[in-house]
JSON list of C-alpha atoms in Angstrom, two decimals:
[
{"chain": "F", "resi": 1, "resn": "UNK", "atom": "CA", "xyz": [0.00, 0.00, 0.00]},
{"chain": "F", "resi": 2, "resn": "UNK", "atom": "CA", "xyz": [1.27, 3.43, -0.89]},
{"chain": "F", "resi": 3, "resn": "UNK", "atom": "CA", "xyz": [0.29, 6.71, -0.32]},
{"chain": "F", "resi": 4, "resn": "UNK", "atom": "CA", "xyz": [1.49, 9.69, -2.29]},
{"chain": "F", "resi": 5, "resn": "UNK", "atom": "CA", "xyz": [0.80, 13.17, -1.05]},
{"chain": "F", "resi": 6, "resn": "UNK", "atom": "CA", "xyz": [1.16, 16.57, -2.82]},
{"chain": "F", "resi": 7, "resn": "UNK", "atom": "CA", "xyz": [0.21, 20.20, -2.94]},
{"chain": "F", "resi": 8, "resn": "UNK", "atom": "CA", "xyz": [2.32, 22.07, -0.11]},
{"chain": "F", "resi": 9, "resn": "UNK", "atom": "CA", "xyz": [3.92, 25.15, -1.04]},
{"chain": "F", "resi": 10, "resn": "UNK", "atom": "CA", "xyz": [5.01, 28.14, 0.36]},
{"chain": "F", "resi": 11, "resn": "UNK", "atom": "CA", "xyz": [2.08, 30.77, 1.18]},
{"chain": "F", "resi": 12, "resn": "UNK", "atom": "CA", "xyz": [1.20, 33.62, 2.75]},
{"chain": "F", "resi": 13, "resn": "UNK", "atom": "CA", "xyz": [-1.33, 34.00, 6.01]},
{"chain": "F", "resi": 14, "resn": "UNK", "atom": "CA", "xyz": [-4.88, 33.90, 4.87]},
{"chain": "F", "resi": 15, "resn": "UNK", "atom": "CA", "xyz": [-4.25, 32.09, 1.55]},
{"chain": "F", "resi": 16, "resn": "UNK", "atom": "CA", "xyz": [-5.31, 28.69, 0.70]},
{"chain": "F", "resi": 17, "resn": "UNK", "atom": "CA", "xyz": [-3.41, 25.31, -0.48]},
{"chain": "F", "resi": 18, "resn": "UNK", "atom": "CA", "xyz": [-5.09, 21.94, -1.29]},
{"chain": "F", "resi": 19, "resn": "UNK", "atom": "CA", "xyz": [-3.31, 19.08, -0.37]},
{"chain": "F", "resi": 20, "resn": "UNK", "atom": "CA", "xyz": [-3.97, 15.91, -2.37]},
{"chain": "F", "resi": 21, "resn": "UNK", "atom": "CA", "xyz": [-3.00, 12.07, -1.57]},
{"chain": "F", "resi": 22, "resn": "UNK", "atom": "CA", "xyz": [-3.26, 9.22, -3.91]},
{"chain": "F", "resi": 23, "resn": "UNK", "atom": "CA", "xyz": [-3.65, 5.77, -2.71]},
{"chain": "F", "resi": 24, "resn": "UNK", "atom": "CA", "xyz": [-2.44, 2.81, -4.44]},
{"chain": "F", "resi": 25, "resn": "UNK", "atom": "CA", "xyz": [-5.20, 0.52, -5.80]},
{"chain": "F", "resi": 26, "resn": "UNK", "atom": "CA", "xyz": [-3.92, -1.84, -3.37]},
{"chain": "F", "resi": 27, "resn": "UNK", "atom": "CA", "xyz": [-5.78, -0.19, -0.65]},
{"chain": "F", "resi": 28, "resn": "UNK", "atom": "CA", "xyz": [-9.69, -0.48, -0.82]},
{"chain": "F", "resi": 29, "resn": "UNK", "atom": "CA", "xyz": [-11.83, 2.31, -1.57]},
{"chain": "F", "resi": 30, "resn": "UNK", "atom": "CA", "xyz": [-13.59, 1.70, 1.48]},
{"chain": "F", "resi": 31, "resn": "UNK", "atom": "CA", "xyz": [-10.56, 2.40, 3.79]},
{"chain": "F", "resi": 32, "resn": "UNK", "atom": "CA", "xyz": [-10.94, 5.56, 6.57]},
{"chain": "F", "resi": 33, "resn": "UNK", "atom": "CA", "xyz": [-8.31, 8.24, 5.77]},
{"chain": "F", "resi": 34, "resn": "UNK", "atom": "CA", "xyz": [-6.91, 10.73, 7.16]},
{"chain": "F", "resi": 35, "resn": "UNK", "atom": "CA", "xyz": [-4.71, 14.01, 7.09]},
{"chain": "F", "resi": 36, "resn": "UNK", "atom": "CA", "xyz": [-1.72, 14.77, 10.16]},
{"chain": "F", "resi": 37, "resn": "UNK", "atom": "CA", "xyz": [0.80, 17.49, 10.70]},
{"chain": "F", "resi": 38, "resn": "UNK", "atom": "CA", "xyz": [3.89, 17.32, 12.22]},
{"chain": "F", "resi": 39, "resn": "UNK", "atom": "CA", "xyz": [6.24, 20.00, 13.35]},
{"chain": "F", "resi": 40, "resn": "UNK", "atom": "CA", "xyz": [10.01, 19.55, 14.78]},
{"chain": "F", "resi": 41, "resn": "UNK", "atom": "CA", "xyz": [10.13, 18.85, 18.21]},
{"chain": "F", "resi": 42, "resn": "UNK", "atom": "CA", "xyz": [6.29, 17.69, 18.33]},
{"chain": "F", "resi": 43, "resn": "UNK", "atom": "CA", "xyz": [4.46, 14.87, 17.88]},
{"chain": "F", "resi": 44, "resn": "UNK", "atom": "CA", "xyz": [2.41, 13.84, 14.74]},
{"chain": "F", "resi": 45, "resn": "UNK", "atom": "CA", "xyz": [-0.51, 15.29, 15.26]},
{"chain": "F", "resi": 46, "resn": "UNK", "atom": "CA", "xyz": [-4.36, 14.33, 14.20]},
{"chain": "F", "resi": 47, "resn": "UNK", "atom": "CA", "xyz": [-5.75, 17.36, 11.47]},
{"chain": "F", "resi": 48, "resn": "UNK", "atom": "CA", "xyz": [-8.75, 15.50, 9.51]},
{"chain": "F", "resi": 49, "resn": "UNK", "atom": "CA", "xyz": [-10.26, 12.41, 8.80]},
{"chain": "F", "resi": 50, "resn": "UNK", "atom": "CA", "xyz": [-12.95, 10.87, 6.46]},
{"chain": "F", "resi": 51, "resn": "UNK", "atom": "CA", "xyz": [-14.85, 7.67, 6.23]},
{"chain": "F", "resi": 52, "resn": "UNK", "atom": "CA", "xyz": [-14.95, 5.75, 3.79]},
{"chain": "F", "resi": 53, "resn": "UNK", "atom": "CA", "xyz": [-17.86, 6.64, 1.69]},
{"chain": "F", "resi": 54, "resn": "UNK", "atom": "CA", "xyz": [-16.76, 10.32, 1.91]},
{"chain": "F", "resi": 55, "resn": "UNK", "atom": "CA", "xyz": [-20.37, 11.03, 4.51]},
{"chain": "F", "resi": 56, "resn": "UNK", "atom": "CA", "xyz": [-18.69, 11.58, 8.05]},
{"chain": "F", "resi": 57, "resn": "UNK", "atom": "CA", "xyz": [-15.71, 14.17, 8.89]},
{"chain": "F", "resi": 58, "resn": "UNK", "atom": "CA", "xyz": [-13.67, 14.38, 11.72]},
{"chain": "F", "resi": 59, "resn": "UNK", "atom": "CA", "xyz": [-11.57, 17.48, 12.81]},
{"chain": "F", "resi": 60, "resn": "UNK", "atom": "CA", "xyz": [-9.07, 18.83, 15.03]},
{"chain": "F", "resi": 61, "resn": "UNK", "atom": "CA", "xyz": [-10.67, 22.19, 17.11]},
{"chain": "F", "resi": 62, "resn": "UNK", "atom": "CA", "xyz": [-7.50, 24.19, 15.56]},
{"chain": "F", "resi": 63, "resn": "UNK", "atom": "CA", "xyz": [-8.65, 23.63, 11.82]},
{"chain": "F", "resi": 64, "resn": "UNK", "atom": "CA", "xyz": [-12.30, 23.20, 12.11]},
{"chain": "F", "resi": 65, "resn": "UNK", "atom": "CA", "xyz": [-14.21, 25.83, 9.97]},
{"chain": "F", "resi": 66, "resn": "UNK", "atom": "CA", "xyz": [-11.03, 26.44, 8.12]},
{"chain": "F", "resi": 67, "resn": "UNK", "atom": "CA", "xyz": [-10.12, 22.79, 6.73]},
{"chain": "F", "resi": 68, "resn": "UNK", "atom": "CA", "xyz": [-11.64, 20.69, 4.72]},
{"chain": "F", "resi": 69, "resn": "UNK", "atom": "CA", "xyz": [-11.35, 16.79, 3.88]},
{"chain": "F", "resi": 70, "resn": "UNK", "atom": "CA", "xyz": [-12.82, 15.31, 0.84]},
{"chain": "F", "resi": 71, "resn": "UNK", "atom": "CA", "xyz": [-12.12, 12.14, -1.21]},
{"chain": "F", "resi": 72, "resn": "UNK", "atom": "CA", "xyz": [-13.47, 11.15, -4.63]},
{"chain": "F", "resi": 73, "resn": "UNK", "atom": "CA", "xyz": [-15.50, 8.65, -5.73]},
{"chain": "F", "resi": 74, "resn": "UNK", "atom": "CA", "xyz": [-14.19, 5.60, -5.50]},
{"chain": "F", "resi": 75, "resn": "UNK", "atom": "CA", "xyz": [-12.05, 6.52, -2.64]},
{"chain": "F", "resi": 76, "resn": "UNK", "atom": "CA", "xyz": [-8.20, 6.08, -3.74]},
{"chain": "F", "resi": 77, "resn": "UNK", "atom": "CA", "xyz": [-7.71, 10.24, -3.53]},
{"chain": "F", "resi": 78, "resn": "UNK", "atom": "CA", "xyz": [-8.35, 12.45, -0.57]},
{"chain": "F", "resi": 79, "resn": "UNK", "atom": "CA", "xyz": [-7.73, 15.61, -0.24]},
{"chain": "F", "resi": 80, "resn": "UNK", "atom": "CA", "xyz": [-7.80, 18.64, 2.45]},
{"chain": "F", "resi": 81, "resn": "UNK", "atom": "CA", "xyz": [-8.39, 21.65, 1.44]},
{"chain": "F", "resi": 82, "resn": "UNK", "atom": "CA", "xyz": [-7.14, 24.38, 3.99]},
{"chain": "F", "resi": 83, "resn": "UNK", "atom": "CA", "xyz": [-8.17, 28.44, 4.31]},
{"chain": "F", "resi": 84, "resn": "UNK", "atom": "CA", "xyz": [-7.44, 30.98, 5.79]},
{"chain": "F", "resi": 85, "resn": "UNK", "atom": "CA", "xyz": [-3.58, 29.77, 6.63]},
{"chain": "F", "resi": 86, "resn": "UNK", "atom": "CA", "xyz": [-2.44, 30.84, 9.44]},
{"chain": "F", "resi": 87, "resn": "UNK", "atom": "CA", "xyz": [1.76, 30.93, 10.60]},
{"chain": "F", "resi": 88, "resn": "UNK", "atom": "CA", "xyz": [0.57, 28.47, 13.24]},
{"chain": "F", "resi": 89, "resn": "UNK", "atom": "CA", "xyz": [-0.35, 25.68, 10.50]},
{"chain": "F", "resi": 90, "resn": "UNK", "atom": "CA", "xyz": [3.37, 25.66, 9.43]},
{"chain": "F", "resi": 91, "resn": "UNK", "atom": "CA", "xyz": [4.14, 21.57, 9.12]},
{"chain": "F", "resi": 92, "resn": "UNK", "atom": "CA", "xyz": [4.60, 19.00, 7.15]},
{"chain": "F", "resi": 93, "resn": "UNK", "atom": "CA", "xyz": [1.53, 16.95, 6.76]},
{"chain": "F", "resi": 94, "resn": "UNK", "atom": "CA", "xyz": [0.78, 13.11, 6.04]},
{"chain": "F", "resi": 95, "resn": "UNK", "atom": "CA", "xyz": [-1.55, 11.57, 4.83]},
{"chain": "F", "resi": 96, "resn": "UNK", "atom": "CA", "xyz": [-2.89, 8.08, 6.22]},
{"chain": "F", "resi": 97, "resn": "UNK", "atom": "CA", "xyz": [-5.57, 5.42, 6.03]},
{"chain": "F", "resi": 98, "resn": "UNK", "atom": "CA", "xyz": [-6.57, 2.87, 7.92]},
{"chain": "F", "resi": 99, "resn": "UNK", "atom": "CA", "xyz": [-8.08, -0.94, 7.72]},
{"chain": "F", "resi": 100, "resn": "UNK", "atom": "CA", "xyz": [-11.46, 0.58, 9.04]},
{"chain": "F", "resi": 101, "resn": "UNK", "atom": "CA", "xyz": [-14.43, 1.83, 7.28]},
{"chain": "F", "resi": 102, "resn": "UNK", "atom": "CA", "xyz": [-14.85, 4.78, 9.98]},
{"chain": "F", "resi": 103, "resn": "UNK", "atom": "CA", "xyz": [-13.80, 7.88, 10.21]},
{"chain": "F", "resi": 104, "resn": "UNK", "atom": "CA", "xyz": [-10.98, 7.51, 13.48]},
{"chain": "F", "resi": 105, "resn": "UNK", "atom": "CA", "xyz": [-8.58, 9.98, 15.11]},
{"chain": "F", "resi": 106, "resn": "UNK", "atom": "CA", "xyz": [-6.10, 7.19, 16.13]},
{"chain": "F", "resi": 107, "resn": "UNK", "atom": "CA", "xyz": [-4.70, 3.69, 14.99]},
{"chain": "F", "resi": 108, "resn": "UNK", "atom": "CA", "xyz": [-3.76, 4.71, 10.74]},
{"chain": "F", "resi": 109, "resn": "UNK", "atom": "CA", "xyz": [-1.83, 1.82, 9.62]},
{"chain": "F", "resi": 110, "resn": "UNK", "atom": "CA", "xyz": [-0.49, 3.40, 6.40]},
{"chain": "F", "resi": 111, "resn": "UNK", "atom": "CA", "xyz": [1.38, 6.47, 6.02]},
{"chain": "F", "resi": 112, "resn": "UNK", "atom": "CA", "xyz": [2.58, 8.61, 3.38]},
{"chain": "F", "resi": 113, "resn": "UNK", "atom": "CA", "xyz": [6.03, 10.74, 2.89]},
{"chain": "F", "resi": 114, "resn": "UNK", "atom": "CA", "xyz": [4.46, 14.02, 4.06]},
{"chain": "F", "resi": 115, "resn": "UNK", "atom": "CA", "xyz": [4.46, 17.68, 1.87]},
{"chain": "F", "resi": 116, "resn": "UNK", "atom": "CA", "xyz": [5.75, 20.36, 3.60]},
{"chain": "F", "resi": 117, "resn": "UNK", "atom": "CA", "xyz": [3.11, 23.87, 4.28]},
{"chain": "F", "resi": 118, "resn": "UNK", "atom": "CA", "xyz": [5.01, 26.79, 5.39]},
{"chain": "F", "resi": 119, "resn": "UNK", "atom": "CA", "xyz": [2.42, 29.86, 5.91]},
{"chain": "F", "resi": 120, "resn": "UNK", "atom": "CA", "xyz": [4.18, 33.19, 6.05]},
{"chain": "F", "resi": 121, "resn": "UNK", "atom": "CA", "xyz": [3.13, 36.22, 8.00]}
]
């Protein structure tokens, strides 16, 4: 199973990115997935996370109204699209899925290599 993320960049504070992650076909479309961020010195930390059918979002209080997590149908791409950046969201962020169908904050099993989002003030 592989997961391939993309879409970080370097922006300024209020902009927007969208993040995208492409699953292998390996992993079922009807896999939970999910979006972390991780910045030195801290843990990986839980941002968003989607069930499989794409019906039922979960989010961390520090994105919610900002972030959004999507996938397509069939399931083998999610993406989050983030607003109104702030310095704060500066990280690299992974994608992951797990073996469930729900959406979870904890226990991903697959992880992918992580884009770097550097917000500028």
């Amino acid at each position: 199973v592989q997961l391939q993320a993309s879409g970080g960049g370097l922006v300024q504070a209020g902009g927007s990115l969208r993040l995208s992650c492409a699953a292998s076909r390996r992993l079922l479309s009807n896999n939970g997935m999910g979006w972390f961020r991780q910045t030195p010195g801290k843990e990986r930390a839980f941002v968003a996370g989607i069930d499989w059918r794409g019906s039922s979002t979960l989010y961390a209080d520090s994105v919610k109204g900002r972030f959004s997590i999507s996938r397509d149908y069939g399931g083998n791409t999610v993406y989050l699209q983030m607003t109104n950046l702030k310095p704060e969201d500066t990280a690299v962020y992974y994608c992951a899925a797990h073996r469930r169908s729900s959406v979870v904050m904890t226990g991903y099993d697959y992880w992918g290599q992580g884009t770097l989002v550097t917000v500028s003030s």
